PDB file of C-alpha atoms in Angstrom:
ATOM      1  CA  UNK A   1       0.000   0.000   0.000  1.00 59.00           C
ATOM      2  CA  UNK A   2       2.791   2.333   0.947  1.00 60.00           C
ATOM      3  CA  UNK A   3       4.527   1.594  -2.345  1.00 57.00           C
ATOM      4  CA  UNK A   4       1.345   2.460  -4.250  1.00 52.00           C
ATOM      5  CA  UNK A   5       0.994   5.720  -2.363  1.00 59.00           C
ATOM      6  CA  UNK A   6       4.598   6.627  -3.111  1.00 61.00           C
ATOM      7  CA  UNK A   7       4.185   5.575  -6.755  1.00 55.00           C
ATOM      8  CA  UNK A   8       1.007   7.558  -7.354  1.00 52.00           C
ATOM      9  CA  UNK A   9       2.334  10.433  -5.291  1.00 57.00           C
ATOM     10  CA  UNK A  10       5.377  10.655  -7.541  1.00 60.00           C
ATOM     11  CA  UNK A  11       3.200  10.411 -10.653  1.00 57.00           C
ATOM     12  CA  UNK A  12       0.903  13.108  -9.301  1.00 50.00           C
ATOM     13  CA  UNK A  13       3.884  15.320  -8.512  1.00 52.00           C
ATOM     14  CA  UNK A  14       5.328  14.758 -11.986  1.00 55.00           C
ATOM     15  CA  UNK A  15       1.982  15.613 -13.601  1.00 58.00           C
ATOM     16  CA  UNK A  16       1.498  18.757 -11.495  1.00 54.00           C
ATOM     17  CA  UNK A  17       5.100  19.791 -12.054  1.00 52.00           C
ATOM     18  CA  UNK A  18       4.773  19.217 -15.798  1.00 57.00           C
ATOM     19  CA  UNK A  19       1.582  21.260 -15.962  1.00 59.00           C
ATOM     20  CA  UNK A  20       3.173  24.041 -13.892  1.00 58.00           C
ATOM     21  CA  UNK A  21       6.210  24.108 -16.154  1.00 56.00           C
ATOM     22  CA  UNK A  22       3.942  24.195 -19.207  1.00 58.00           C
ATOM     23  CA  UNK A  23       2.001  27.145 -17.767  1.00 59.00           C
ATOM     24  CA  UNK A  24       5.246  28.921 -16.892  1.00 55.00           C
ATOM     25  CA  UNK A  25       6.657  28.386 -20.377  1.00 54.00           C
ATOM     26  CA  UNK A  26       3.408  29.532 -21.998  1.00 57.00           C
ATOM     27  CA  UNK A  27       3.190  32.616 -19.778  1.00 59.00           C
ATOM     28  CA  UNK A  28       6.824  33.421 -20.481  1.00 56.00           C
ATOM     29  CA  UNK A  29       6.231  33.027 -24.211  1.00 64.00           C
ATOM     30  CA  UNK A  30       3.188  35.305 -24.029  1.00 63.00           C
ATOM     31  CA  UNK A  31       5.186  37.826 -22.004  1.00 62.00           C
ATOM     32  CA  UNK A  32       7.959  37.846 -24.617  1.00 73.00           C
ATOM     33  CA  UNK A  33       5.375  38.252 -27.383  1.00 73.00           C
ATOM     34  CA  UNK A  34       3.696  41.134 -25.556  1.00 73.00           C
ATOM     35  CA  UNK A  35       7.074  42.807 -25.061  1.00 73.00           C
ATOM     36  CA  UNK A  36       7.692  42.561 -28.813  1.00 82.00           C
ATOM     37  CA  UNK A  37       4.242  43.986 -29.563  1.00 83.00           C
ATOM     38  CA  UNK A  38       4.822  46.736 -27.008  1.00 82.00           C
ATOM     39  CA  UNK A  39       8.034  47.798 -28.740  1.00 84.00           C
ATOM     40  CA  UNK A  40       6.312  47.701 -32.140  1.00 85.00           C
ATOM     41  CA  UNK A  41       3.468  49.849 -30.782  1.00 84.00           C
ATOM     42  CA  UNK A  42       5.759  52.541 -29.406  1.00 85.00           C
ATOM     43  CA  UNK A  43       7.954  52.543 -32.506  1.00 89.00           C
ATOM     44  CA  UNK A  44       4.856  52.860 -34.703  1.00 87.00           C
ATOM     45  CA  UNK A  45       3.737  55.979 -32.859  1.00 88.00           C
ATOM     46  CA  UNK A  46       7.232  57.489 -33.027  1.00 89.00           C
ATOM     47  CA  UNK A  47       7.429  56.749 -36.777  1.00 91.00           C
ATOM     48  CA  UNK A  48       4.061  58.437 -37.358  1.00 90.00           C
ATOM     49  CA  UNK A  49       5.116  61.551 -35.440  1.00 89.00           C
ATOM     50  CA  UNK A  50       8.431  61.728 -37.311  1.00 91.00           C
ATOM     51  CA  UNK A  51       6.612  61.236 -40.620  1.00 91.00           C
ATOM     52  CA  UNK A  52       4.498  64.304 -39.825  1.00 91.00           C
ATOM     53  CA  UNK A  53       7.468  66.525 -38.918  1.00 92.00           C
ATOM     54  CA  UNK A  54       7.592  68.364 -42.270  1.00 93.00           C
ATOM     55  CA  UNK A  55       3.828  68.829 -42.157  1.00 93.00           C
ATOM     56  CA  UNK A  56       3.990  70.381 -38.670  1.00 92.00           C
ATOM     57  CA  UNK A  57       6.733  72.746 -39.788  1.00 92.00           C
ATOM     58  CA  UNK A  58       4.880  73.843 -42.929  1.00 92.00           C
ATOM     59  CA  UNK A  59       1.651  74.456 -40.963  1.00 93.00           C
ATOM     60  CA  UNK A  60       3.436  76.624 -38.391  1.00 93.00           C
ATOM     61  CA  UNK A  61       5.193  78.642 -41.107  1.00 92.00           C
ATOM     62  CA  UNK A  62       2.082  79.225 -43.189  1.00 91.00           C
ATOM     63  CA  UNK A  63      -0.157  80.004 -40.209  1.00 93.00           C
ATOM     64  CA  UNK A  64       2.431  82.478 -38.912  1.00 94.00           C
ATOM     65  CA  UNK A  65       2.822  84.112 -42.328  1.00 92.00           C
ATOM     66  CA  UNK A  66      -0.954  84.527 -42.725  1.00 93.00           C
ATOM     67  CA  UNK A  67      -1.297  85.978 -39.229  1.00 95.00           C
ATOM     68  CA  UNK A  68       1.451  88.494 -40.000  1.00 94.00           C
ATOM     69  CA  UNK A  69      -0.361  89.665 -43.144  1.00 94.00           C
ATOM     70  CA  UNK A  70      -3.573  90.232 -41.189  1.00 96.00           C
ATOM     71  CA  UNK A  71      -1.611  92.035 -38.470  1.00 96.00           C
ATOM     72  CA  UNK A  72      -0.075  94.359 -41.086  1.00 96.00           C
ATOM     73  CA  UNK A  73      -3.551  95.131 -42.402  1.00 95.00           C
ATOM     74  CA  UNK A  74      -4.720  96.124 -38.922  1.00 96.00           C
ATOM     75  CA  UNK A  75      -1.609  98.272 -38.454  1.00 95.00           C
ATOM     76  CA  UNK A  76      -2.340 100.075 -41.751  1.00 93.00           C
ATOM     77  CA  UNK A  77       0.970  98.787 -43.069  1.00 93.00           C
ATOM     78  CA  UNK A  78      -0.267  96.415 -45.758  1.00 91.00           C
ATOM     79  CA  UNK A  79       0.877  97.397 -49.252  1.00 90.00           C
ATOM     80  CA  UNK A  80       0.857  95.870 -52.711  1.00 85.00           C
ATOM     81  CA  UNK A  81       4.611  95.378 -52.407  1.00 86.00           C
ATOM     82  CA  UNK A  82       4.188  93.354 -49.230  1.00 87.00           C
ATOM     83  CA  UNK A  83       1.361  91.317 -50.750  1.00 83.00           C
ATOM     84  CA  UNK A  84       3.557  90.488 -53.735  1.00 81.00           C
ATOM     85  CA  UNK A  85       5.860  88.612 -51.353  1.00 82.00           C
ATOM     86  CA  UNK A  86       3.116  86.087 -50.678  1.00 79.00           C
ATOM     87  CA  UNK A  87       3.787  82.685 -52.330  1.00 75.00           C
ATOM     88  CA  UNK A  88       2.891  83.044 -56.003  1.00 68.00           C
ATOM     89  CA  UNK A  89       1.129  79.694 -56.236  1.00 69.00           C
ATOM     90  CA  UNK A  90      -1.300  80.645 -53.452  1.00 73.00           C
ATOM     91  CA  UNK A  91      -3.970  83.326 -53.608  1.00 78.00           C
ATOM     92  CA  UNK A  92      -3.013  86.489 -51.671  1.00 78.00           C
ATOM     93  CA  UNK A  93      -6.618  86.586 -50.430  1.00 86.00           C
ATOM     94  CA  UNK A  94      -5.962  83.437 -48.383  1.00 88.00           C
ATOM     95  CA  UNK A  95      -4.804  85.134 -45.143  1.00 92.00           C
ATOM     96  CA  UNK A  96      -8.047  87.091 -44.989  1.00 94.00           C
ATOM     97  CA  UNK A  97     -10.718  84.866 -46.530  1.00 93.00           C
ATOM     98  CA  UNK A  98      -9.583  81.362 -45.568  1.00 91.00           C
ATOM     99  CA  UNK A  99      -8.141  79.433 -42.613  1.00 93.00           C
ATOM    100  CA  UNK A 100      -5.169  77.079 -42.700  1.00 90.00           C
ATOM    101  CA  UNK A 101      -6.407  73.650 -41.650  1.00 90.00           C
ATOM    102  CA  UNK A 102      -4.569  71.193 -39.425  1.00 91.00           C
ATOM    103  CA  UNK A 103      -4.969  67.506 -40.253  1.00 92.00           C
ATOM    104  CA  UNK A 104      -1.822  65.479 -39.510  1.00 92.00           C
ATOM    105  CA  UNK A 105      -1.752  61.778 -40.318  1.00 91.00           C
ATOM    106  CA  UNK A 106      -3.049  59.905 -37.265  1.00 91.00           C
ATOM    107  CA  UNK A 107      -4.025  56.633 -38.943  1.00 90.00           C
ATOM    108  CA  UNK A 108      -1.496  54.553 -36.980  1.00 89.00           C
ATOM    109  CA  UNK A 109      -2.644  55.936 -33.628  1.00 87.00           C
ATOM    110  CA  UNK A 110      -6.295  55.365 -34.544  1.00 88.00           C
ATOM    111  CA  UNK A 111      -5.501  51.799 -35.597  1.00 87.00           C
ATOM    112  CA  UNK A 112      -3.660  51.104 -32.325  1.00 84.00           C
ATOM    113  CA  UNK A 113      -6.615  52.444 -30.360  1.00 84.00           C
ATOM    114  CA  UNK A 114      -9.104  50.363 -32.323  1.00 87.00           C
ATOM    115  CA  UNK A 115      -7.242  47.043 -31.969  1.00 84.00           C
ATOM    116  CA  UNK A 116      -6.319  47.660 -28.320  1.00 81.00           C
ATOM    117  CA  UNK A 117      -2.546  47.668 -28.903  1.00 82.00           C
ATOM    118  CA  UNK A 118      -2.198  50.939 -27.033  1.00 81.00           C
ATOM    119  CA  UNK A 119      -3.114  49.114 -23.816  1.00 81.00           C
ATOM    120  CA  UNK A 120       0.097  47.086 -24.105  1.00 81.00           C
ATOM    121  CA  UNK A 121       2.108  50.115 -22.983  1.00 82.00           C
ATOM    122  CA  UNK A 122       2.925  49.581 -19.301  1.00 80.00           C
ATOM    123  CA  UNK A 123       3.960  53.102 -18.349  1.00 82.00           C
ATOM    124  CA  UNK A 124       0.902  55.054 -17.236  1.00 83.00           C
ATOM    125  CA  UNK A 125       2.784  58.341 -17.655  1.00 86.00           C
ATOM    126  CA  UNK A 126       3.729  57.470 -21.240  1.00 85.00           C
ATOM    127  CA  UNK A 127       0.138  56.550 -22.060  1.00 84.00           C
ATOM    128  CA  UNK A 128      -0.982  59.840 -20.511  1.00 86.00           C
ATOM    129  CA  UNK A 129       1.539  61.744 -22.643  1.00 87.00           C
ATOM    130  CA  UNK A 130       0.327  60.012 -25.805  1.00 88.00           C
ATOM    131  CA  UNK A 131      -3.302  60.720 -24.917  1.00 87.00           C
ATOM    132  CA  UNK A 132      -2.450  64.345 -24.168  1.00 88.00           C
ATOM    133  CA  UNK A 133      -0.783  64.737 -27.555  1.00 89.00           C
ATOM    134  CA  UNK A 134      -3.368  62.983 -29.714  1.00 89.00           C
ATOM    135  CA  UNK A 135      -6.497  64.243 -27.957  1.00 89.00           C
ATOM    136  CA  UNK A 136      -6.119  67.225 -25.620  1.00 90.00           C
ATOM    137  CA  UNK A 137      -3.268  69.043 -27.395  1.00 90.00           C
ATOM    138  CA  UNK A 138      -4.579  68.151 -30.855  1.00 92.00           C
ATOM    139  CA  UNK A 139      -8.128  69.282 -30.076  1.00 93.00           C
ATOM    140  CA  UNK A 140      -6.871  72.585 -28.668  1.00 92.00           C
ATOM    141  CA  UNK A 141      -5.455  73.388 -32.114  1.00 92.00           C
ATOM    142  CA  UNK A 142      -8.606  72.233 -33.902  1.00 94.00           C
ATOM    143  CA  UNK A 143     -10.954  74.335 -31.740  1.00 95.00           C
ATOM    144  CA  UNK A 144      -9.285  77.634 -32.642  1.00 95.00           C
ATOM    145  CA  UNK A 145      -8.754  76.508 -36.222  1.00 94.00           C
ATOM    146  CA  UNK A 146     -12.435  75.738 -36.722  1.00 95.00           C
ATOM    147  CA  UNK A 147     -13.476  79.049 -35.181  1.00 96.00           C
ATOM    148  CA  UNK A 148     -11.102  80.886 -37.516  1.00 96.00           C
ATOM    149  CA  UNK A 149     -12.580  78.994 -40.477  1.00 96.00           C
ATOM    150  CA  UNK A 150     -16.055  80.232 -39.512  1.00 96.00           C
ATOM    151  CA  UNK A 151     -14.821  83.828 -39.412  1.00 96.00           C
ATOM    152  CA  UNK A 152     -13.096  83.333 -42.776  1.00 96.00           C
ATOM    153  CA  UNK A 153     -16.375  82.186 -44.340  1.00 96.00           C
ATOM    154  CA  UNK A 154     -18.133  85.221 -42.879  1.00 96.00           C
ATOM    155  CA  UNK A 155     -15.375  87.498 -44.217  1.00 96.00           C
ATOM    156  CA  UNK A 156     -15.646  86.012 -47.705  1.00 94.00           C
ATOM    157  CA  UNK A 157     -19.425  86.453 -47.719  1.00 95.00           C
ATOM    158  CA  UNK A 158     -19.000  90.069 -46.629  1.00 95.00           C
ATOM    159  CA  UNK A 159     -16.427  90.667 -49.361  1.00 94.00           C
ATOM    160  CA  UNK A 160     -18.623  89.045 -52.012  1.00 93.00           C
ATOM    161  CA  UNK A 161     -21.612  91.156 -50.984  1.00 95.00           C
ATOM    162  CA  UNK A 162     -19.786  94.486 -50.734  1.00 95.00           C
ATOM    163  CA  UNK A 163     -17.322  94.060 -53.633  1.00 94.00           C
ATOM    164  CA  UNK A 164     -18.882  91.624 -56.134  1.00 93.00           C
ATOM    165  CA  UNK A 165     -17.126  93.176 -59.147  1.00 91.00           C
ATOM    166  CA  UNK A 166     -13.710  92.711 -57.561  1.00 89.00           C
ATOM    167  CA  UNK A 167     -14.580  89.203 -56.389  1.00 89.00           C
ATOM    168  CA  UNK A 168     -15.611  88.267 -59.922  1.00 86.00           C
ATOM    169  CA  UNK A 169     -12.164  89.281 -61.179  1.00 83.00           C
ATOM    170  CA  UNK A 170     -11.018  85.930 -59.841  1.00 76.00           C
ATOM    171  CA  UNK A 171      -8.843  87.024 -56.948  1.00 75.00           C
ATOM    172  CA  UNK A 172      -8.390  83.370 -56.023  1.00 71.00           C
ATOM    173  CA  UNK A 173      -6.451  82.353 -59.115  1.00 67.00           C
ATOM    174  CA  UNK A 174      -5.138  85.550 -60.720  1.00 59.00           C
ATOM    175  CA  UNK A 175      -1.631  85.152 -59.369  1.00 59.00           C
ATOM    176  CA  UNK A 176       0.122  86.901 -62.230  1.00 62.00           C
ATOM    177  CA  UNK A 177      -2.246  89.861 -62.605  1.00 68.00           C
ATOM    178  CA  UNK A 178      -1.347  92.575 -60.095  1.00 73.00           C
ATOM    179  CA  UNK A 179      -4.342  94.783 -60.891  1.00 78.00           C
ATOM    180  CA  UNK A 180      -6.920  92.738 -58.939  1.00 82.00           C
ATOM    181  CA  UNK A 181      -4.404  92.284 -56.136  1.00 82.00           C
ATOM    182  CA  UNK A 182      -3.751  96.022 -55.951  1.00 86.00           C
ATOM    183  CA  UNK A 183      -7.467  96.790 -55.873  1.00 89.00           C
ATOM    184  CA  UNK A 184      -7.973  94.091 -53.237  1.00 88.00           C
ATOM    185  CA  UNK A 185      -5.337  95.673 -50.987  1.00 90.00           C
ATOM    186  CA  UNK A 186      -6.825  99.148 -51.501  1.00 92.00           C
ATOM    187  CA  UNK A 187     -10.320  97.956 -50.618  1.00 93.00           C
ATOM    188  CA  UNK A 188      -9.513  96.010 -47.458  1.00 93.00           C
ATOM    189  CA  UNK A 189      -7.221  98.764 -46.184  1.00 94.00           C
ATOM    190  CA  UNK A 190     -10.157 101.207 -46.156  1.00 94.00           C
ATOM    191  CA  UNK A 191     -12.957  98.904 -44.966  1.00 96.00           C
ATOM    192  CA  UNK A 192     -13.356  99.298 -41.186  1.00 96.00           C
ATOM    193  CA  UNK A 193     -16.058  96.635 -40.968  1.00 96.00           C
ATOM    194  CA  UNK A 194     -13.791  94.146 -42.696  1.00 96.00           C
ATOM    195  CA  UNK A 195     -10.898  95.137 -40.417  1.00 97.00           C
ATOM    196  CA  UNK A 196     -13.020  94.599 -37.327  1.00 96.00           C
ATOM    197  CA  UNK A 197     -13.728  91.075 -38.521  1.00 96.00           C
ATOM    198  CA  UNK A 198     -10.009  90.592 -39.190  1.00 97.00           C
ATOM    199  CA  UNK A 199      -9.204  91.661 -35.626  1.00 97.00           C
ATOM    200  CA  UNK A 200     -11.284  88.753 -34.368  1.00 97.00           C
ATOM    201  CA  UNK A 201      -9.737  86.452 -36.976  1.00 97.00           C
ATOM    202  CA  UNK A 202      -6.220  87.493 -35.967  1.00 97.00           C
ATOM    203  CA  UNK A 203      -6.828  86.575 -32.319  1.00 96.00           C
ATOM    204  CA  UNK A 204      -7.891  83.095 -33.419  1.00 96.00           C
ATOM    205  CA  UNK A 205      -4.960  82.785 -35.835  1.00 95.00           C
ATOM    206  CA  UNK A 206      -2.489  83.655 -33.094  1.00 95.00           C
ATOM    207  CA  UNK A 207      -4.175  81.203 -30.732  1.00 95.00           C
ATOM    208  CA  UNK A 208      -3.919  78.476 -33.393  1.00 93.00           C
ATOM    209  CA  UNK A 209      -0.202  79.138 -33.878  1.00 94.00           C
ATOM    210  CA  UNK A 210       0.374  79.169 -30.124  1.00 94.00           C
ATOM    211  CA  UNK A 211      -1.464  75.887 -29.630  1.00 93.00           C
ATOM    212  CA  UNK A 212       0.246  74.307 -32.629  1.00 93.00           C
ATOM    213  CA  UNK A 213       3.656  75.231 -31.230  1.00 93.00           C
ATOM    214  CA  UNK A 214       2.576  73.685 -27.925  1.00 91.00           C
ATOM    215  CA  UNK A 215       1.468  70.571 -29.810  1.00 91.00           C
ATOM    216  CA  UNK A 216       4.889  70.294 -31.496  1.00 91.00           C
ATOM    217  CA  UNK A 217       6.615  70.786 -28.149  1.00 90.00           C
ATOM    218  CA  UNK A 218       4.486  68.032 -26.614  1.00 87.00           C
ATOM    219  CA  UNK A 219       5.275  65.799 -29.588  1.00 86.00           C
ATOM    220  CA  UNK A 220       9.025  66.332 -29.144  1.00 86.00           C
ATOM    221  CA  UNK A 221       8.723  65.471 -25.448  1.00 80.00           C
TER     222      UNK A 221
END
């Protein structure tokens, strides 16, 4: 009887030990796999942010340039010579009648959120930083940008209503013809109602640039 107990006891121990080892090996394998996926997840986010670097830079430059043109208008310093320095392939009416959008590529981040890969990141502070960048910081840029776009639409409607003849001279695409540009500068320099609208637009433009710079700073961190 004692021999049977010892025999079955050893067999039981071997079985339990084998199962325990199997669980340990499987858990270790899963841990290694999760570590690999975690590294891939973080690298994917970094690659997306680096891919957008040129886009961030171009948005900051163009937003700043447009804000400066509106500021010059409000300071009564806008001239045809200054307007001629605006990029020739873009309408000089853009700073006043449009808003520069902000839509960086976030497809990788969205994909990681949707498939749950973002939860693999162990560091709570790192996850908070990523969330701050892609949601809070990003949305702070979008809010001001969308408000500016609404003012730009209102400004264009005002311009169309008050100066239809000039608007019909195709100020959007007449890059080489300085006559419409000169008349455009003359008109907006004298229109106090239009300037008042531009004062509001400028505050939103400056807020967009400020928030975008903060976004870039957060991204670099």
